[in-house]
Coordinates of C-alpha atoms and ligand atoms in Angstrom, one line a residue:
X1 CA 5.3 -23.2 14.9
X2 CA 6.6 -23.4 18.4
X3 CA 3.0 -23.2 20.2
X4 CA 1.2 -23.2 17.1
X5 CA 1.5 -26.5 15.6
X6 CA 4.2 -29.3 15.3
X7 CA 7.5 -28.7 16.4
X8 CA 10.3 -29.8 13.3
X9 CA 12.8 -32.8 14.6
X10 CA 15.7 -30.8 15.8
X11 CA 17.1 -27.3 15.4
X12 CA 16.2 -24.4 12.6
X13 CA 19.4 -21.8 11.7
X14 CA 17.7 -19.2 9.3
X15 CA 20.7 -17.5 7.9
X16 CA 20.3 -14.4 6.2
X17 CA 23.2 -12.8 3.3
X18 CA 23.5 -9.8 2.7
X19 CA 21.9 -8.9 6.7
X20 CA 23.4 -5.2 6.5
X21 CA 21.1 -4.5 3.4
X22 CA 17.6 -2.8 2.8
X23 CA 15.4 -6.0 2.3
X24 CA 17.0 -7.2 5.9
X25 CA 16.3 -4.2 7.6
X26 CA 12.9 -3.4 6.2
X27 CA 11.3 -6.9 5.8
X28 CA 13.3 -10.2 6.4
X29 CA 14.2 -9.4 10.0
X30 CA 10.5 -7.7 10.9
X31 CA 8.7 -11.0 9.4
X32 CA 11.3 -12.8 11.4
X33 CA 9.9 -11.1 14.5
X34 CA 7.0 -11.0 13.7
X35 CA 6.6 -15.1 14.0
X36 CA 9.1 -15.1 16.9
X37 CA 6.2 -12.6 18.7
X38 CA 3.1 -14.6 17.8
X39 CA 4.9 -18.0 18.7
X40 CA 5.2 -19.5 15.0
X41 CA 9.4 -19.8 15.0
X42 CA 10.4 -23.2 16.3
X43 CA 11.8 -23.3 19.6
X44 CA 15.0 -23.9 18.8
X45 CA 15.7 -21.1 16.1
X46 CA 18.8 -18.9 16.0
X47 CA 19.0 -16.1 13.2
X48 CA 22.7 -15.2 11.8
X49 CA 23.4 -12.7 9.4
X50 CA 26.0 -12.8 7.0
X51 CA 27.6 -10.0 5.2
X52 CA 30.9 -7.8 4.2
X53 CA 29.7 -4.5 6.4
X54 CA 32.1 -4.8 9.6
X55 CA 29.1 -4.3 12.6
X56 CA 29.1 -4.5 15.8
X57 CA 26.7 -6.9 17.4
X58 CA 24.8 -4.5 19.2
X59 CA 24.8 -2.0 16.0
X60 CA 23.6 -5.0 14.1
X61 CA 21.1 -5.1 16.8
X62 CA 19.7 -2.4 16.5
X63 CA 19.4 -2.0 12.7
X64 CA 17.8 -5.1 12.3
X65 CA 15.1 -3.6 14.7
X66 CA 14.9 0.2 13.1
X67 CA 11.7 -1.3 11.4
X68 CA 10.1 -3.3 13.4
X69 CA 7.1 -1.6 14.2
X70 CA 4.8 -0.9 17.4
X71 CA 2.9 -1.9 19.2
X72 CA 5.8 -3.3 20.3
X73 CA 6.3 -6.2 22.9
X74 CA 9.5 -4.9 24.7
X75 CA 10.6 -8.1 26.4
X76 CA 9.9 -10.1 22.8
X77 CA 11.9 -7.8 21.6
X78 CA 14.8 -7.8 23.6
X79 CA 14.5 -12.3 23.5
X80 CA 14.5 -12.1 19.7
X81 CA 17.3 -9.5 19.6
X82 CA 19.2 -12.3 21.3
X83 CA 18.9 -15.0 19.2
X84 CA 20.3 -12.6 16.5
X85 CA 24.0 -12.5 15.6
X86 CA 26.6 -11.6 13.1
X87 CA 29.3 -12.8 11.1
X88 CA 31.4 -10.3 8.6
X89 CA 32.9 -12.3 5.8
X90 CA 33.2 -11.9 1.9
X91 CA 30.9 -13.8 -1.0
X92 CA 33.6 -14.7 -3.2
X93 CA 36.3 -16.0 -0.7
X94 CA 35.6 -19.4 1.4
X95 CA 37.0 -17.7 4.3
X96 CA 34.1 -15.9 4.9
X97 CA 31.7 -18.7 4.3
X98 CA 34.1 -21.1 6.8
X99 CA 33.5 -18.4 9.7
X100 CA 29.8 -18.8 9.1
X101 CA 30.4 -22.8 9.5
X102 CA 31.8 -21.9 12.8
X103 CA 28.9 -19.6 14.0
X104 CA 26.5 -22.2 12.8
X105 CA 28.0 -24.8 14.1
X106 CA 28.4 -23.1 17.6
X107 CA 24.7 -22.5 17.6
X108 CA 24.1 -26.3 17.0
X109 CA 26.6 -27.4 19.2
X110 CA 24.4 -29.2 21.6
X111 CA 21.1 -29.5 19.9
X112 CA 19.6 -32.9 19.4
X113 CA 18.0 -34.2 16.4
X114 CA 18.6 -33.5 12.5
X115 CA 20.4 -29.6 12.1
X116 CA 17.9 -27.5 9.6
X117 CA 19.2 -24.6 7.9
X118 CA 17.4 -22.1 5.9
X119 CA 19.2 -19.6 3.6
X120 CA 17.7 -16.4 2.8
X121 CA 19.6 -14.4 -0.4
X122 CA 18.8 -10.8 0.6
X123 CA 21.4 -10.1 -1.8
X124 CA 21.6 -8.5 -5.2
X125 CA 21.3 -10.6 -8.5
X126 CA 25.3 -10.1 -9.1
X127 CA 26.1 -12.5 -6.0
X128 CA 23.5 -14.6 -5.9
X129 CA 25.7 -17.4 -7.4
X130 CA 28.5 -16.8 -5.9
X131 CA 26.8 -17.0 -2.7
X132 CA 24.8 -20.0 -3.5
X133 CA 27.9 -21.9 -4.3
X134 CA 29.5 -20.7 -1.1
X135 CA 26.9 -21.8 1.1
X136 CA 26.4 -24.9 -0.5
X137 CA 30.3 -25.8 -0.3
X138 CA 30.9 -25.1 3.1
X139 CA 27.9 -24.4 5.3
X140 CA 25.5 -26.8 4.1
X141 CA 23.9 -29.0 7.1
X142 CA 25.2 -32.5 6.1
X143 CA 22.1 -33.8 9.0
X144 CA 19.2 -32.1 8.1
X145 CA 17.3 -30.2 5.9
X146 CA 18.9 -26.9 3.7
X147 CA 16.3 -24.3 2.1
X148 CA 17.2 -21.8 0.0
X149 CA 15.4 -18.4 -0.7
X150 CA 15.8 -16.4 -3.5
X151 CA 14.9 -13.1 -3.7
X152 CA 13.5 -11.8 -7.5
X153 CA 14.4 -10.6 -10.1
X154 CA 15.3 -14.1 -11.1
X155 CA 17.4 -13.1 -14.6
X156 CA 16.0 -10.0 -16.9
X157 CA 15.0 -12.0 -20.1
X158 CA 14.3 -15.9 -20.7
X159 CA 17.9 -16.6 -21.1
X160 CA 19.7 -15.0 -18.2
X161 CA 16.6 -16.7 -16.4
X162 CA 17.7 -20.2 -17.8
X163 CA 21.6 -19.1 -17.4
X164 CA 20.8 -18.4 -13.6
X165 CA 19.2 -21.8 -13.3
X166 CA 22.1 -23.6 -15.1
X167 CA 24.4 -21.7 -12.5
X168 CA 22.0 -23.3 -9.5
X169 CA 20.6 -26.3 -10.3
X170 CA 23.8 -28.1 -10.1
X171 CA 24.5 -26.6 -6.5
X172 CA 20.9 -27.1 -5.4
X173 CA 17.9 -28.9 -5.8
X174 CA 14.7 -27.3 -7.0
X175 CA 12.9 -28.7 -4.0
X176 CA 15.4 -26.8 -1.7
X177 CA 15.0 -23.7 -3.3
X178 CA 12.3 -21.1 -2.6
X179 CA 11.9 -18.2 -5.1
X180 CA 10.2 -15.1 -3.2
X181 CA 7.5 -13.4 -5.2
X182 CA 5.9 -11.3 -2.7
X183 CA 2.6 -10.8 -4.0
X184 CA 2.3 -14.9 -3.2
X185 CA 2.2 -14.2 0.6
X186 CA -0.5 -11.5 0.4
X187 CA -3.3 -12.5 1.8
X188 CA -6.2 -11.5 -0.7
X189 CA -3.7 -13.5 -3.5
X190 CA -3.8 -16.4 -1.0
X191 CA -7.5 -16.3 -0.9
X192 CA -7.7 -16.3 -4.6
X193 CA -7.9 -20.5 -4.6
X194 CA -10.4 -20.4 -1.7
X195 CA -12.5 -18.0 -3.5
X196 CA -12.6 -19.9 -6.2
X197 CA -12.7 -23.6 -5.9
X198 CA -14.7 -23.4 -2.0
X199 CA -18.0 -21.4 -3.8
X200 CA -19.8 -23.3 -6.3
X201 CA -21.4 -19.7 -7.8
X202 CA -18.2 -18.8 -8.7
X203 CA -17.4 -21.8 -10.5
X204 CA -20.1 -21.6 -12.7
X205 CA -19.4 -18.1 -14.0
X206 CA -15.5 -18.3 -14.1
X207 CA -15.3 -18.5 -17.6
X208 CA -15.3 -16.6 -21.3
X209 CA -19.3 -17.4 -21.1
X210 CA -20.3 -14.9 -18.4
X211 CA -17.0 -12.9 -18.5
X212 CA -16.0 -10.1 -20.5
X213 CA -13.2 -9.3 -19.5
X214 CA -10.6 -9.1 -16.0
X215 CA -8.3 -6.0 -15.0
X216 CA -5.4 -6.6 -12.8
X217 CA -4.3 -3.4 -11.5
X218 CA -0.9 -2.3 -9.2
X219 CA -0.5 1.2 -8.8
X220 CA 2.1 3.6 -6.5
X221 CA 1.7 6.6 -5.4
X222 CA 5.4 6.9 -4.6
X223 CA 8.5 7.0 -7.8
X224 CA 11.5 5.2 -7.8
X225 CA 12.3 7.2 -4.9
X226 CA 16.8 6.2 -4.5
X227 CA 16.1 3.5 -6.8
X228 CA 16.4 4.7 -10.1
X229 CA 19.7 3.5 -10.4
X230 CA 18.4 -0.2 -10.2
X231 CA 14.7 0.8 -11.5
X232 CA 16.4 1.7 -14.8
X233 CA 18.1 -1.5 -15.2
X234 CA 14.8 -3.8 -15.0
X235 CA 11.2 -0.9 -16.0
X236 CA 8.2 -1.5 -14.7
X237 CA 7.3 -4.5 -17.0
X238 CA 10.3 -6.5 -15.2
X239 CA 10.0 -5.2 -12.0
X240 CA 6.3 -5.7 -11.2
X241 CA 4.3 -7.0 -14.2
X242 CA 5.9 -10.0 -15.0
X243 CA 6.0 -11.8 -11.7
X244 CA 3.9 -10.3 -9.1
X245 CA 0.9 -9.1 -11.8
X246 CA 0.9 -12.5 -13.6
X247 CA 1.6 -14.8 -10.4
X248 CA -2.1 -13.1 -9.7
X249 CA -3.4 -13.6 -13.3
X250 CA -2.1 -17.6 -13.2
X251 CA -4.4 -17.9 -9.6
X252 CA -7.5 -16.2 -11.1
X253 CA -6.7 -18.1 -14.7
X254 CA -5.9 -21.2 -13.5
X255 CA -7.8 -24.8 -13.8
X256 CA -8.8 -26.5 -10.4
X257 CA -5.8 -28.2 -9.2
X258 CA -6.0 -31.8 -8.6
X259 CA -5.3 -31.2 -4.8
X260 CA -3.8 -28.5 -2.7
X261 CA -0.8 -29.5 -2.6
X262 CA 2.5 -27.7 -3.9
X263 CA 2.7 -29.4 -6.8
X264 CA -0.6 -29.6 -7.7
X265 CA -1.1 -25.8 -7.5
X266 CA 1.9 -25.3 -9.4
X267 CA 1.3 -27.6 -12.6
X268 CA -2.1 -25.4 -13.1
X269 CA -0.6 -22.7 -12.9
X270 CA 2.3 -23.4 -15.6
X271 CA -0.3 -25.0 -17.7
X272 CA -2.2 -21.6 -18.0
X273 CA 0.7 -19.8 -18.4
X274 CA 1.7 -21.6 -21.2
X275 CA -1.2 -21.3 -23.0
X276 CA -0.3 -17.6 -23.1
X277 CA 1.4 -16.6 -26.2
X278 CA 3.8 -13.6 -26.3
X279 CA 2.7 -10.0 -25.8
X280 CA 2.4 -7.7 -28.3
X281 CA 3.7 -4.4 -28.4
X282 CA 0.9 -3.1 -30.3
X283 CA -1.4 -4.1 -27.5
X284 CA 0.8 -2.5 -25.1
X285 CA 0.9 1.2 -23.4
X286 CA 3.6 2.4 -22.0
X287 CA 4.5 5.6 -19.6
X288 CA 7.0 7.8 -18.1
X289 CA 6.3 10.2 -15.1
X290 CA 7.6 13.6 -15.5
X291 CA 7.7 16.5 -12.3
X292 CA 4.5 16.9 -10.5
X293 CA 1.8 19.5 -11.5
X294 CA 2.1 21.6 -8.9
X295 CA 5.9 21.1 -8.9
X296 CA 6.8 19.1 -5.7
X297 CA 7.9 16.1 -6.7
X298 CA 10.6 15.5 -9.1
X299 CA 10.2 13.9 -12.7
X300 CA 12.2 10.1 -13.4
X301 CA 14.2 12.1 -15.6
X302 CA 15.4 14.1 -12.7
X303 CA 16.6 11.0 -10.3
X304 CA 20.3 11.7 -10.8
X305 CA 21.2 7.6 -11.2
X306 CA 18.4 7.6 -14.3
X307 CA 20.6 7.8 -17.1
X308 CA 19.6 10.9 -19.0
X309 CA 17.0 10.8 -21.8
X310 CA 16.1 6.9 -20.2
X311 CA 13.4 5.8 -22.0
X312 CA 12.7 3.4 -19.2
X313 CA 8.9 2.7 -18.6
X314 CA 7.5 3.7 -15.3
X315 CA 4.0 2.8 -16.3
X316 CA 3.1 -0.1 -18.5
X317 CA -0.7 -1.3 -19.6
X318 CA -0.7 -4.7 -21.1
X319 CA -3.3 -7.6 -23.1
X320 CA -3.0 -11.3 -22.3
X321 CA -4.8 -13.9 -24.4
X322 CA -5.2 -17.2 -22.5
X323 CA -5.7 -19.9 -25.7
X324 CA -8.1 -22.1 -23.7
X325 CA -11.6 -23.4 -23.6
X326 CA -12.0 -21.1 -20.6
X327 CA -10.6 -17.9 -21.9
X328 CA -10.3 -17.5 -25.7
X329 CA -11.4 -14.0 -26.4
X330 CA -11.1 -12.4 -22.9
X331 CA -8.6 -9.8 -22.6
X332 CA -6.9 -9.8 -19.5
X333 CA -5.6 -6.6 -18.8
X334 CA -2.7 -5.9 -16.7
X335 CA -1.8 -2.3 -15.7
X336 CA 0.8 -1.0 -13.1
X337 CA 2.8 2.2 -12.8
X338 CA 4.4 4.4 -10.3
X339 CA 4.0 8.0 -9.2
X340 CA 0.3 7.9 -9.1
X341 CA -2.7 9.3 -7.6
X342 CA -3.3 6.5 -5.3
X343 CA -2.0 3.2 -3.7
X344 CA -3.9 0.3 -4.7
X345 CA -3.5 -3.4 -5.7
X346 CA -7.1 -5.3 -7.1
X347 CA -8.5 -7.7 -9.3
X348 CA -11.5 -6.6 -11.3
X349 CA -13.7 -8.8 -13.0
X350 CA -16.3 -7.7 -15.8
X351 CA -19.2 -10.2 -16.3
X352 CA -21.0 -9.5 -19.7
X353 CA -24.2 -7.6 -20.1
X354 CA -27.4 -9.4 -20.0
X355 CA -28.0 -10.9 -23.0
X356 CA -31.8 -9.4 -24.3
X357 CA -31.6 -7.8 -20.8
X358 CA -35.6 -6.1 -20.1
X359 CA -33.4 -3.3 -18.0
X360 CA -32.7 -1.9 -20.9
X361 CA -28.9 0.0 -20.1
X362 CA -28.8 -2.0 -16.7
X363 CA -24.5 -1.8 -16.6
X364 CA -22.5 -5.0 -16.0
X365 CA -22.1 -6.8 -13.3
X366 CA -18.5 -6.6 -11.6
X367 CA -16.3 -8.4 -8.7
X368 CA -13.7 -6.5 -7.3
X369 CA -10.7 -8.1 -5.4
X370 CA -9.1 -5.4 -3.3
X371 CA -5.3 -6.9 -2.3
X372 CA -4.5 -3.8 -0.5
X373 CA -4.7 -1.2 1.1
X374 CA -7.7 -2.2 3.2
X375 CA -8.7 -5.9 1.8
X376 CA -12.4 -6.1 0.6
X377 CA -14.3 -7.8 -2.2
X378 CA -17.3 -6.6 -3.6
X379 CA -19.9 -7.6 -6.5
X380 CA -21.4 -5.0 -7.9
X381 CA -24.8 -5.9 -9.3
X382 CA -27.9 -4.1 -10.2
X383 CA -31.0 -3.9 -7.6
X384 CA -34.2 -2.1 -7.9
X385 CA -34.2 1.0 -6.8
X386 CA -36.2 0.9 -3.5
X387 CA -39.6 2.5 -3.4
X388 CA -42.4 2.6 -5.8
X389 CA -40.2 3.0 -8.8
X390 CA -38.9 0.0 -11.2
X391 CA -35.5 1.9 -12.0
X392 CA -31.9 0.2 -11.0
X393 CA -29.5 1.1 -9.2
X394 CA -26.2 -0.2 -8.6
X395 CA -25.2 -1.6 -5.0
X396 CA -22.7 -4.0 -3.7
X397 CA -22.5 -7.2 -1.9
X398 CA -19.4 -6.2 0.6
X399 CA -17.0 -7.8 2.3
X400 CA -14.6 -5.7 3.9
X401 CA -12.1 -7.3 5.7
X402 CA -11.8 -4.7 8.7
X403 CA -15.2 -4.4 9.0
X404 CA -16.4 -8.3 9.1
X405 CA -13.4 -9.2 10.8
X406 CA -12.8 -7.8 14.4
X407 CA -9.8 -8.3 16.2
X408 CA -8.2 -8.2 12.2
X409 CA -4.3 -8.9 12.1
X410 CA -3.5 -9.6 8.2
X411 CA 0.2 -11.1 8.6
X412 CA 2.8 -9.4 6.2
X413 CA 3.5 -11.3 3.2
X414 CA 7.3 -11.9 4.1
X415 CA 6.0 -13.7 7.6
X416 CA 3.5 -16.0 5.6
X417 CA 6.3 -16.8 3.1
X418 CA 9.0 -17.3 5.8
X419 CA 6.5 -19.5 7.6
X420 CA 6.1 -21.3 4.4
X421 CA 9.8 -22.5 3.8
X422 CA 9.9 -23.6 7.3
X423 CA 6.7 -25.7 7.0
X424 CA 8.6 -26.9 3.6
X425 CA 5.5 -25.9 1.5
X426 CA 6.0 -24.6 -1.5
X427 CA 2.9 -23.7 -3.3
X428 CA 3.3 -20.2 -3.0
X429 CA 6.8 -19.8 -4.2
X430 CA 7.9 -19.8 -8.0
X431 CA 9.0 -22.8 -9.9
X432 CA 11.2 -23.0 -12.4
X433 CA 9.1 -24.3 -15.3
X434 CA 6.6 -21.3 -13.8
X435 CA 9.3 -19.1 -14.2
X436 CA 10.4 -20.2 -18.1
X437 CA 6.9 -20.1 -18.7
X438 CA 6.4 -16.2 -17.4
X439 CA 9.8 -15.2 -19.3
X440 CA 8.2 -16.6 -22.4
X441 CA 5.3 -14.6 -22.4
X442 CA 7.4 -10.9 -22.0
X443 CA 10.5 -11.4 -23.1
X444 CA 10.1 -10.5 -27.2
X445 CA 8.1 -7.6 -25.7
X446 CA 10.9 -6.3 -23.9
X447 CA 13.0 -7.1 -26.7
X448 CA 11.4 -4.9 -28.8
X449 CA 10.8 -2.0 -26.6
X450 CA 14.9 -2.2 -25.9
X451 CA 15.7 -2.9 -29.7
X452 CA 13.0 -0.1 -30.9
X453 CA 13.5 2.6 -28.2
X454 CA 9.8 2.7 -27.9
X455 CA 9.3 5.9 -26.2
X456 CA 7.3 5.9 -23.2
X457 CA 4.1 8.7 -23.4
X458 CA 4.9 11.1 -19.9
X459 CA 2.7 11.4 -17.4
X460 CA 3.2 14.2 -14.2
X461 CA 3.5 12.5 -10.9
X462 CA 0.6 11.8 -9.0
X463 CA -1.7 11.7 -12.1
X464 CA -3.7 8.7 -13.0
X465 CA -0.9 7.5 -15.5
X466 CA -0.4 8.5 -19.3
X467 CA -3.4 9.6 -21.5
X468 CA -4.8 7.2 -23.3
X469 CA -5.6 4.8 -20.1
X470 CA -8.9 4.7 -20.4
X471 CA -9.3 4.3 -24.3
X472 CA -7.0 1.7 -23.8
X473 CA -9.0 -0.6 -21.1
X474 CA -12.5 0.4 -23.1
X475 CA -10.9 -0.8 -26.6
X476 CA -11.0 -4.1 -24.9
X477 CA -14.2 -4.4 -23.8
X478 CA -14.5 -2.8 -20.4
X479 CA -17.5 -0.7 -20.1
X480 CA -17.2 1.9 -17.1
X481 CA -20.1 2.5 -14.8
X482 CA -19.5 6.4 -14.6
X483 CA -22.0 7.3 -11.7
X484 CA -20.9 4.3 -9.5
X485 CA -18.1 4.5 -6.9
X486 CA -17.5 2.2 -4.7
X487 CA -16.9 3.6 -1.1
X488 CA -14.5 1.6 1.0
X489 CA -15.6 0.8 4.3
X490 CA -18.6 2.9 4.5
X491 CA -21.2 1.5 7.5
Ligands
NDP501 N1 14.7 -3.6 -0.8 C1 13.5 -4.0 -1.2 O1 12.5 -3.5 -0.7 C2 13.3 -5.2 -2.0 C3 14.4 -6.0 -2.5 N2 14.2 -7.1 -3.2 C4 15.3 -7.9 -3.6 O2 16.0 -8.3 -2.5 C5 17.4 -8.4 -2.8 C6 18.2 -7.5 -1.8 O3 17.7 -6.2 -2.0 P1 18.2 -5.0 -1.1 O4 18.3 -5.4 0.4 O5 17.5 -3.8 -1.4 O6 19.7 -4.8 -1.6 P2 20.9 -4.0 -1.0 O7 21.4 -3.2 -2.2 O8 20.6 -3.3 0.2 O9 22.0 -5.2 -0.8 C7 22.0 -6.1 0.3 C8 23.4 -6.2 0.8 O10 24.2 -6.8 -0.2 C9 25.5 -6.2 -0.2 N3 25.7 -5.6 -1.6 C10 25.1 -4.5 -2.1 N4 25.6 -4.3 -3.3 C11 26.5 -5.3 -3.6 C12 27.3 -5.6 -4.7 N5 27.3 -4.8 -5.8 N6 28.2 -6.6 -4.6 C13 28.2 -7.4 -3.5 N7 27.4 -7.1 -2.4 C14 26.6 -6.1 -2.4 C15 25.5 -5.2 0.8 O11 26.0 -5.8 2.0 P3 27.6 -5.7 2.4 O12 28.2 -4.6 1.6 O13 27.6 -5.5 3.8 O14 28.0 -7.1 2.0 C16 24.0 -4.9 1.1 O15 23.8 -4.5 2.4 C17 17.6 -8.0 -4.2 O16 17.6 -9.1 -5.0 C18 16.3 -7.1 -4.5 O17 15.9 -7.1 -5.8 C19 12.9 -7.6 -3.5 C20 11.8 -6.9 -3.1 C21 11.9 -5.6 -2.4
LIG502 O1 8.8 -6.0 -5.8 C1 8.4 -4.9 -5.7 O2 7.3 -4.6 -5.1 C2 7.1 -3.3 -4.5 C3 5.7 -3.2 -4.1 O3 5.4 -4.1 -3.1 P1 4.2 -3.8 -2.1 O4 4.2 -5.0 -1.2 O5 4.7 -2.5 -1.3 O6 3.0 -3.5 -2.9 C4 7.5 -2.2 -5.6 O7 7.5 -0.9 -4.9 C5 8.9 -2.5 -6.0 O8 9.3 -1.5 -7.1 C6 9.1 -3.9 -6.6 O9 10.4 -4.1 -6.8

């Protein structure tokens, strides 16, 4: 904000729990920096970390900055490192949270104007109330605003969803409370509404008339990798499908909102959700990864905090229904899994075939929505195949970000989202009615899978997920184009 547009009344603390931790390091603190560098952090912005870890200031320091990547601006470096400090205190005692007062307080002393604090929970789920209650009872700004930023998973089912929100609600106010999904602050996801509601072609086809059916797709080439221990707790259904696979299927679902505002945004999306009804596990696949083929990498199994013989999903394939004018009858299908051949995150959309198409075996028409690596959207769509000849061939109308845009600087998700909360916007953070909505709609699948044992079909690490994939996505409708590959970034 500070050169970049208004400056807020007064002064910004952004405190961040549970500083010494792996979110902090990797993400909160680089974002941080990141807006410091390009000028978007108020003026008057001081960053305090909060947590039990006794650190040293200048240890502190220099963790905080282990991630922040090149190029990097030395001097900006060395100002931001400045405005960081530390304070070492408990969750569950007030002690700590009345030596955080102080710090804040200090940092306030002489500013003018209302005294804005944000809160960021870079904590995990076992103190989040404790810490909420904390920092509500004795370091909440009694002369300006107070934001709160909760960091997923927000419960494991519906009702340790709703028991966390009966634990909050009383301590804070929904519009005070920002819940992090980072797949919101991605920038091809933020382009969704754009996409949609700025091009009148696309309205016209974004519907169960023209389309067949719409893939959502996350994969990882990496495993759980020193996670397992909290992997195993939440499987791949909790930990990615449910919030960052369906936030994307509520943006590409959703009605036009009335206007762009938070609210707006947010009632279309809740309305779309809840015209979702609950998965079923026979329209469900589900996979573990074993050792690699050629016996480099290690299967789940093997992670020595896996419990052994988890039947934890690592891979999970999934049909929604959306019981709308809109939708009925196209299957979205959401797929995401771990340990696989590649890294990619896109949105594909099958149009149906021609109907009493003359090119008789012409394929279907698709629009791809790459969110990463390497953002792009194409259409594929059939042409004639140039030269004397009437047969088709399949091109693409590309747009590939790095190509069309020079000079391209996609911001990280955590610095849009951390830009958000200090605008106050919420549209791309998770309400609670969003979230009720999204625990509705998986948690009798996970139910099941827990209650049945359903055992996941094993996969080797680096493959292209369990067999069956493919039967899977074509049993709903999707119709491959098997000579067609689209090649990213080609000239
Ligand atoms: N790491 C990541 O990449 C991502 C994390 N998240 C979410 O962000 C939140 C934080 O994650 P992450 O930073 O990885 O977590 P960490 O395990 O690193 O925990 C953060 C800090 O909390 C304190 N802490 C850890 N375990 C406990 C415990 N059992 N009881 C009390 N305090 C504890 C530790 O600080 P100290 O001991 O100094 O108090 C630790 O440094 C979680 O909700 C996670 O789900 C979301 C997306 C990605
Ligand atoms: O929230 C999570 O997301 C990451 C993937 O995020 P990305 O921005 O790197 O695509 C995933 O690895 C992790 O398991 C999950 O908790």
């Amino acid at each position: 904000m500070a050169n970049k547009s208004k400056q807020p009344d007064g002064i910004i603390t952004v405190i961040v729990l549970g500083a010494s931790g792996d979110l902090a390091k990797k993400k909160t603190y680089p974002a941080l920096f990141g807006l410091y560098r390009m000028g978007f952090l108020p003026e008057r912005t001081h960053i305090i970390g909060y947590a039990r870890s006794k650190l040293e200031l200048e240890d502190f320091r220099e963790r905080i900055s282990a991630y922040i990547k090149a190029p990097i601006d030395a001097q900006k470096l060395a100002e931001f490192k400045r405005l960081c400090t530390y304070v070492s205190g408990p969750y569950d005692k007030v002690e700590g949270y009345q030596r955080l007062e102080t710090a804040i307080a200090e940092v306030e002393r002489d500013a003018k104007g209302s005294k804005n604090r944000v809160f960021y929970m870079a904590l995990p789920p076992s103190v989040f109330v404790p810490v909420a209650r904390g920092v509500k009872l004795t370091a909440y700004s009694r002369s300006g605003f107070n934001r709160l930023i909760v960091e997923k998973p927000f419960g494991h089912d519906l009702e340790s969803s709703r028991e966390l929100h009966r634990a909050l609600a009383p301590l804070w106010k929904e519009e005070e409370v920002y819940r992090i999904d980072h797949y919101l602050g991605k920038e091809m996801v933020k382009n969704l509404l754009t996409i949609r509601f700025a091009n009148v072609f696309f309205g016209a086809v974004w519907n169960r008339q023209c389309i067949s059916n719409v893939q959502i797709t996350f994969k990882e080439k990496i495993g759980t990798e020193g996670r397992g221990g909290y992997f195993d707790e939440f499987g791949i259904i909790r930990d990615v499908m449910q919030n960052h696979i369906l936030q994307i299927l509520s943006i590409v679902a959703m009605q036009r909102p009335v206007s762009l505002d938070a609210e707006d945004v947010r009632d279309e999306k809740v309305r779309v959700l809840r015209a979702i009804p609950p998965v079923k596990i026979e329209e469900t696949l589900l996979g573990q990864y074993t050792r690699s083929e050629d016996n480099t990498k290690p299967g789940y199994l093997e992670d020595s905090t896996v419990p052994p013989g988890s039947n934890c999903p690592t891979y999970a394939a999934a049909v929604l229904w959306i019981n709308n004018e809109r939708w009925e009858g196209v299957p979205f299908i959401l797929k995401c899994g771990k340990a696989l051949s590649e890294q990619k995150t896109e949105i594909r959309i099958q149009f149906q075939d021609v109907p009493g198409n003359v090119f008789r075996g012409a394929p279907r028409n698709e629009l791809v929505i790459r969110v990463q690596p390497n953002e792009a959207m194409y259409m594929k769509f059939v042409n004639k195949q140039p030269g004397l000849s009437m047969d088709t061939v399949i091109s693409e109308l590309d747009l590939t970000y790095k190509r069309r845009f020079s000079d391209l600087k996609i911001p990280d998700a955590y610095e849009a989202l951390i830009l958000d909360v200090l605008k106050g916007d919420h549209s791309n953070f998770v309400r609670n009615d969003e979230l009720d909505a999204a625990w509705k709609i998986f948690t009798p699948l996970l139910h099941t899978i827990e209650k049945k044992k359903v055992a996941p079909i094993p996969y080797p690490y680096g493959s292209r997920g369990p067999d069956g994939v493919h039967e899977f996505v074509a049993k709903y409708g999707y119709k491959r184009t098997e000579e067609y590959v689209w090649s990213e970034g080609k000239e």
